[in-house]
Amino acid sequence: MKIALIGYGKMGKAIEAIAKERGHEIVLTIDVNNQQDLTVENLEKADVAIEFTIPSSALQNYLLCFDSGVPVVSGTTGWLEKKDEVLKAMQQKDGTFFYASNFSLGVNLFFALNKKLAELMKNRSEYDITMEEVHHTQKLDAPSGTAITLAEDLFDIHPGKTSWTLEAPTQAEQMHIEAIREGQVPGIHRIKYESEIDYIEIEHSAKSRQGFALGAVLAAEFSAGKKGLLSMNDLLNL
């Protein structure tokens, strides 16, 4: 495939390496120094675009991809308040949008495990639920998109929690998420169910960016020839 990389930070470079290993060609690379090159004409040279940037530029990047008719795979988080606008534009252009808050295959299996544990614990009111996520200091949004996905999946199943807060909870229905930024941590997510006598905890810890990058390239391969909104659940058949 011919791939356009929108965003060429550490994640973009990891995606580039894996894409080339898998026989793909990078035909366009966009970073902060050449944003003027992100045009419909240049995007049309690609079979798919992979977008890892920042929340403030994500929406415009998506719209350009839809205008060019190129499927876009994105892992940018922190823009979801504009999700309806993005999906409307995708539908109007008959586009393809593969979005994931986390492209790691392990994390997406962890999402499934989180749902299973929430189902098992939904009638156990003696257990309070908290979450902790740890990321590198360059990560701009808090809590992470992955943490929000974990929380929302849990809220859909467990009646005891309906919202999250970064502050100390003031209501029993609020789940505290502690967002820690330190060092070069690729990503750790822990969910704890704690009672007066014991606790149950599940954790996913990334060792490097390689898992995220591989997942993004697999998503790009999966998106070829498809239309509409796609997710890791589609890719992994979960």
CSV table of C-alpha atoms in Angstrom, one decimal:
chain,number,residue,atom,x,y,z
A,1,MET,CA,0.0,0.0,0.0
A,2,LYS,CA,1.0,3.6,-0.4
A,3,ILE,CA,0.7,5.3,3.0
A,4,ALA,CA,0.5,9.0,4.0
A,5,LEU,CA,1.8,9.7,7.5
A,6,ILE,CA,0.1,12.7,9.1
A,7,GLY,CA,2.2,13.3,12.2
A,8,TYR,CA,5.8,12.3,12.4
A,9,GLY,CA,6.8,12.2,16.0
A,10,LYS,CA,8.0,9.2,17.8
A,11,MET,CA,4.8,7.3,17.0
A,12,GLY,CA,4.9,8.3,13.3
A,13,LYS,CA,8.5,7.1,13.0
A,14,ALA,CA,7.6,3.8,14.7
A,15,ILE,CA,4.7,3.3,12.2
A,16,GLU,CA,6.9,4.2,9.3
A,17,ALA,CA,9.5,1.5,10.3
A,18,ILE,CA,6.8,-1.2,10.7
A,19,ALA,CA,5.0,-0.2,7.5
A,20,LYS,CA,8.2,-0.5,5.5
A,21,GLU,CA,9.0,-3.9,7.1
A,22,ARG,CA,5.6,-5.1,5.9
A,23,GLY,CA,6.3,-3.9,2.3
A,24,HIS,CA,4.4,-0.7,2.3
A,25,GLU,CA,5.6,2.7,0.8
A,26,ILE,CA,5.4,6.0,2.6
A,27,VAL,CA,4.4,8.5,-0.1
A,28,LEU,CA,3.7,11.5,2.1
A,29,THR,CA,5.0,12.6,5.5
A,30,ILE,CA,3.6,15.6,7.3
A,31,ASP,CA,5.0,17.1,10.5
A,32,VAL,CA,5.0,20.6,12.0
A,33,ASN,CA,7.6,21.8,9.5
A,34,ASN,CA,5.6,21.1,6.3
A,35,GLN,CA,1.9,21.3,7.2
A,36,GLN,CA,1.3,23.2,3.9
A,37,ASP,CA,2.0,19.9,2.1
A,38,LEU,CA,-1.2,18.4,3.6
A,39,THR,CA,-3.4,18.9,0.6
A,40,VAL,CA,-6.1,16.9,-1.2
A,41,GLU,CA,-3.8,16.6,-4.2
A,42,ASN,CA,-1.0,15.1,-2.1
A,43,LEU,CA,-3.3,12.8,-0.2
A,44,GLU,CA,-4.7,11.4,-3.4
A,45,LYS,CA,-1.3,9.8,-4.0
A,46,ALA,CA,-1.9,7.5,-1.1
A,47,ASP,CA,-4.1,4.4,-0.6
A,48,VAL,CA,-4.6,5.2,3.1
A,49,ALA,CA,-3.6,7.9,5.6
A,50,ILE,CA,-2.4,7.2,9.2
A,51,GLU,CA,-3.0,10.2,11.5
A,52,PHE,CA,-1.3,10.7,14.9
A,53,THR,CA,-1.2,14.4,15.7
A,54,ILE,CA,-2.8,16.6,18.4
A,55,PRO,CA,-6.5,17.3,19.2
A,56,SER,CA,-6.5,20.8,17.8
A,57,SER,CA,-5.5,19.7,14.3
A,58,ALA,CA,-7.2,16.3,14.1
A,59,LEU,CA,-10.6,17.5,12.8
A,60,GLN,CA,-9.1,19.4,9.8
A,61,ASN,CA,-6.9,16.4,9.0
A,62,TYR,CA,-9.9,14.1,8.9
A,63,LEU,CA,-11.9,16.4,6.7
A,64,LEU,CA,-9.0,16.7,4.2
A,65,CYS,CA,-8.8,12.9,4.0
A,66,PHE,CA,-12.5,12.6,3.4
A,67,ASP,CA,-12.3,15.2,0.7
A,68,SER,CA,-9.5,13.3,-1.0
A,69,GLY,CA,-11.4,10.0,-0.8
A,70,VAL,CA,-8.5,8.4,1.2
A,71,PRO,CA,-9.4,6.1,4.2
A,72,VAL,CA,-7.9,7.6,7.4
A,73,VAL,CA,-6.7,5.6,10.4
A,74,SER,CA,-6.4,7.8,13.5
A,75,GLY,CA,-5.1,7.3,17.0
A,76,THR,CA,-5.3,11.0,18.1
A,77,THR,CA,-7.2,11.4,21.3
A,78,GLY,CA,-8.8,14.4,23.0
A,79,TRP,CA,-11.1,15.5,20.1
A,80,LEU,CA,-14.2,13.3,20.8
A,81,GLU,CA,-16.5,16.3,21.6
A,82,LYS,CA,-16.4,16.8,17.7
A,83,LYS,CA,-17.2,13.2,17.0
A,84,ASP,CA,-20.7,13.9,15.5
A,85,GLU,CA,-19.2,16.5,13.2
A,86,VAL,CA,-16.5,14.0,12.0
A,87,LEU,CA,-19.0,11.2,11.4
A,88,LYS,CA,-21.3,13.5,9.5
A,89,ALA,CA,-18.5,14.6,7.2
A,90,MET,CA,-17.5,11.0,6.7
A,91,GLN,CA,-21.0,10.0,5.7
A,92,GLN,CA,-21.4,13.0,3.3
A,93,LYS,CA,-18.2,12.0,1.5
A,94,ASP,CA,-18.8,8.2,1.7
A,95,GLY,CA,-15.5,8.0,3.5
A,96,THR,CA,-13.7,5.6,5.7
A,97,PHE,CA,-12.6,6.4,9.2
A,98,PHE,CA,-10.8,3.8,11.4
A,99,TYR,CA,-10.6,5.2,14.9
A,100,ALA,CA,-9.1,3.7,18.1
A,101,SER,CA,-8.1,5.3,21.4
A,102,ASN,CA,-5.4,2.6,21.5
A,103,PHE,CA,-4.2,0.4,18.6
A,104,SER,CA,-2.3,-2.1,20.8
A,105,LEU,CA,-3.7,-5.6,20.2
A,106,GLY,CA,-3.1,-6.3,23.9
A,107,VAL,CA,-5.0,-3.3,25.0
A,108,ASN,CA,-8.0,-4.2,22.9
A,109,LEU,CA,-8.0,-7.6,24.5
A,110,PHE,CA,-7.8,-5.8,27.9
A,111,PHE,CA,-10.9,-3.8,26.9
A,112,ALA,CA,-12.7,-7.1,26.5
A,113,LEU,CA,-11.3,-8.3,29.9
A,114,ASN,CA,-12.5,-5.0,31.5
A,115,LYS,CA,-16.0,-5.6,30.2
A,116,LYS,CA,-16.0,-9.2,31.5
A,117,LEU,CA,-14.9,-8.2,35.0
A,118,ALA,CA,-17.5,-5.4,35.1
A,119,GLU,CA,-20.1,-8.0,34.3
A,120,LEU,CA,-18.9,-10.3,37.1
A,121,MET,CA,-18.8,-7.5,39.6
A,122,LYS,CA,-21.9,-5.5,38.7
A,123,ASN,CA,-23.9,-6.8,41.7
A,124,ARG,CA,-21.0,-6.6,44.2
A,125,SER,CA,-21.7,-3.2,45.8
A,126,GLU,CA,-19.2,-3.8,48.5
A,127,TYR,CA,-16.4,-3.2,46.0
A,128,ASP,CA,-15.5,0.4,45.0
A,129,ILE,CA,-13.8,0.9,41.6
A,130,THR,CA,-10.9,3.1,40.8
A,131,MET,CA,-8.5,3.5,37.9
A,132,GLU,CA,-4.9,4.6,37.4
A,133,GLU,CA,-3.1,5.4,34.2
A,134,VAL,CA,0.5,6.3,33.8
A,135,HIS,CA,2.0,7.9,30.6
A,136,HIS,CA,5.1,9.8,29.5
A,137,THR,CA,5.4,13.5,30.2
A,138,GLN,CA,4.8,14.4,26.6
A,139,LYS,CA,1.3,13.1,26.6
A,140,LEU,CA,-1.0,16.2,26.5
A,141,ASP,CA,-4.4,14.8,27.4
A,142,ALA,CA,-5.5,13.4,30.8
A,143,PRO,CA,-7.0,11.0,31.4
A,144,SER,CA,-5.8,9.1,28.4
A,145,GLY,CA,-8.2,8.1,25.6
A,146,THR,CA,-7.7,4.5,26.6
A,147,ALA,CA,-8.7,5.3,30.2
A,148,ILE,CA,-11.8,7.0,29.0
A,149,THR,CA,-12.7,4.0,26.8
A,150,LEU,CA,-12.2,1.7,29.7
A,151,ALA,CA,-14.3,3.9,31.9
A,152,GLU,CA,-17.2,4.2,29.5
A,153,ASP,CA,-17.2,0.5,28.8
A,154,LEU,CA,-17.4,-0.1,32.5
A,155,PHE,CA,-20.2,2.4,33.0
A,156,ASP,CA,-22.3,0.7,30.3
A,157,ILE,CA,-22.3,-2.5,32.4
A,158,HIS,CA,-21.7,-1.7,36.0
A,159,PRO,CA,-24.6,0.2,37.7
A,160,GLY,CA,-22.5,1.5,40.5
A,161,LYS,CA,-20.5,4.0,38.4
A,162,THR,CA,-21.8,6.6,35.9
A,163,SER,CA,-19.0,9.1,35.5
A,164,TRP,CA,-15.3,9.7,36.1
A,165,THR,CA,-13.4,12.4,37.8
A,166,LEU,CA,-9.7,13.3,38.1
A,167,GLU,CA,-10.4,14.9,41.5
A,168,ALA,CA,-11.5,13.3,44.7
A,169,PRO,CA,-15.0,11.9,44.1
A,170,THR,CA,-17.9,13.7,45.8
A,171,GLN,CA,-20.5,11.1,44.9
A,172,ALA,CA,-20.5,7.3,45.1
A,173,GLU,CA,-21.4,7.1,41.4
A,174,GLN,CA,-18.1,8.8,40.4
A,175,MET,CA,-15.1,6.8,39.6
A,176,HIS,CA,-11.7,8.3,40.4
A,177,ILE,CA,-9.1,8.2,37.6
A,178,GLU,CA,-5.6,9.0,38.7
A,179,ALA,CA,-3.6,10.3,35.7
A,180,ILE,CA,0.2,10.2,36.3
A,181,ARG,CA,2.7,11.7,33.9
A,182,GLU,CA,6.3,10.6,34.4
A,183,GLY,CA,9.4,9.7,32.5
A,184,GLN,CA,9.1,7.9,29.2
A,185,VAL,CA,6.3,5.4,30.2
A,186,PRO,CA,4.6,4.2,27.0
A,187,GLY,CA,1.4,3.4,28.9
A,188,ILE,CA,0.0,1.6,32.0
A,189,HIS,CA,-3.6,1.2,32.9
A,190,ARG,CA,-4.9,-0.4,36.1
A,191,ILE,CA,-8.5,-1.0,37.2
A,192,LYS,CA,-9.1,-1.9,40.9
A,193,TYR,CA,-12.1,-3.3,42.6
A,194,GLU,CA,-11.6,-2.9,46.4
A,195,SER,CA,-13.6,-3.9,49.4
A,196,GLU,CA,-12.8,-3.8,53.1
A,197,ILE,CA,-11.3,-7.3,53.0
A,198,ASP,CA,-9.6,-7.6,49.6
A,199,TYR,CA,-9.1,-6.1,46.1
A,200,ILE,CA,-9.1,-7.4,42.5
A,201,GLU,CA,-6.9,-5.6,40.0
A,202,ILE,CA,-6.3,-5.9,36.3
A,203,GLU,CA,-3.5,-4.2,34.5
A,204,HIS,CA,-2.1,-3.7,31.0
A,205,SER,CA,1.4,-2.3,30.7
A,206,ALA,CA,3.0,-1.5,27.4
A,207,LYS,CA,6.7,-2.2,27.0
A,208,SER,CA,7.2,0.1,24.0
A,209,ARG,CA,5.4,1.9,21.2
A,210,GLN,CA,5.9,-1.1,18.8
A,211,GLY,CA,2.5,-2.6,19.7
A,212,PHE,CA,0.6,0.6,19.0
A,213,ALA,CA,2.5,1.1,15.7
A,214,LEU,CA,1.9,-2.5,14.5
A,215,GLY,CA,-1.8,-2.1,15.3
A,216,ALA,CA,-2.1,1.1,13.3
A,217,VAL,CA,-0.5,-0.5,10.3
A,218,LEU,CA,-2.8,-3.6,10.6
A,219,ALA,CA,-5.7,-1.1,10.8
A,220,ALA,CA,-4.5,0.6,7.6
A,221,GLU,CA,-4.3,-2.8,5.8
A,222,PHE,CA,-7.8,-3.7,7.1
A,223,SER,CA,-9.3,-0.4,5.9
A,224,ALA,CA,-8.6,-1.0,2.3
A,225,GLY,CA,-11.8,-1.3,0.3
A,226,LYS,CA,-14.1,-0.7,3.2
A,227,LYS,CA,-16.4,2.2,4.0
A,228,GLY,CA,-17.8,3.9,7.1
A,229,LEU,CA,-16.6,3.8,10.7
A,230,LEU,CA,-14.2,1.0,11.7
A,231,SER,CA,-12.7,0.0,15.0
A,232,MET,CA,-10.3,-2.5,16.6
A,233,ASN,CA,-13.3,-4.6,17.4
A,234,ASP,CA,-13.9,-5.0,13.7
A,235,LEU,CA,-10.2,-5.8,13.1
A,236,LEU,CA,-10.0,-8.3,15.9
A,237,ASN,CA,-13.5,-9.7,15.5
A,238,LEU,CA,-14.3,-9.1,19.1
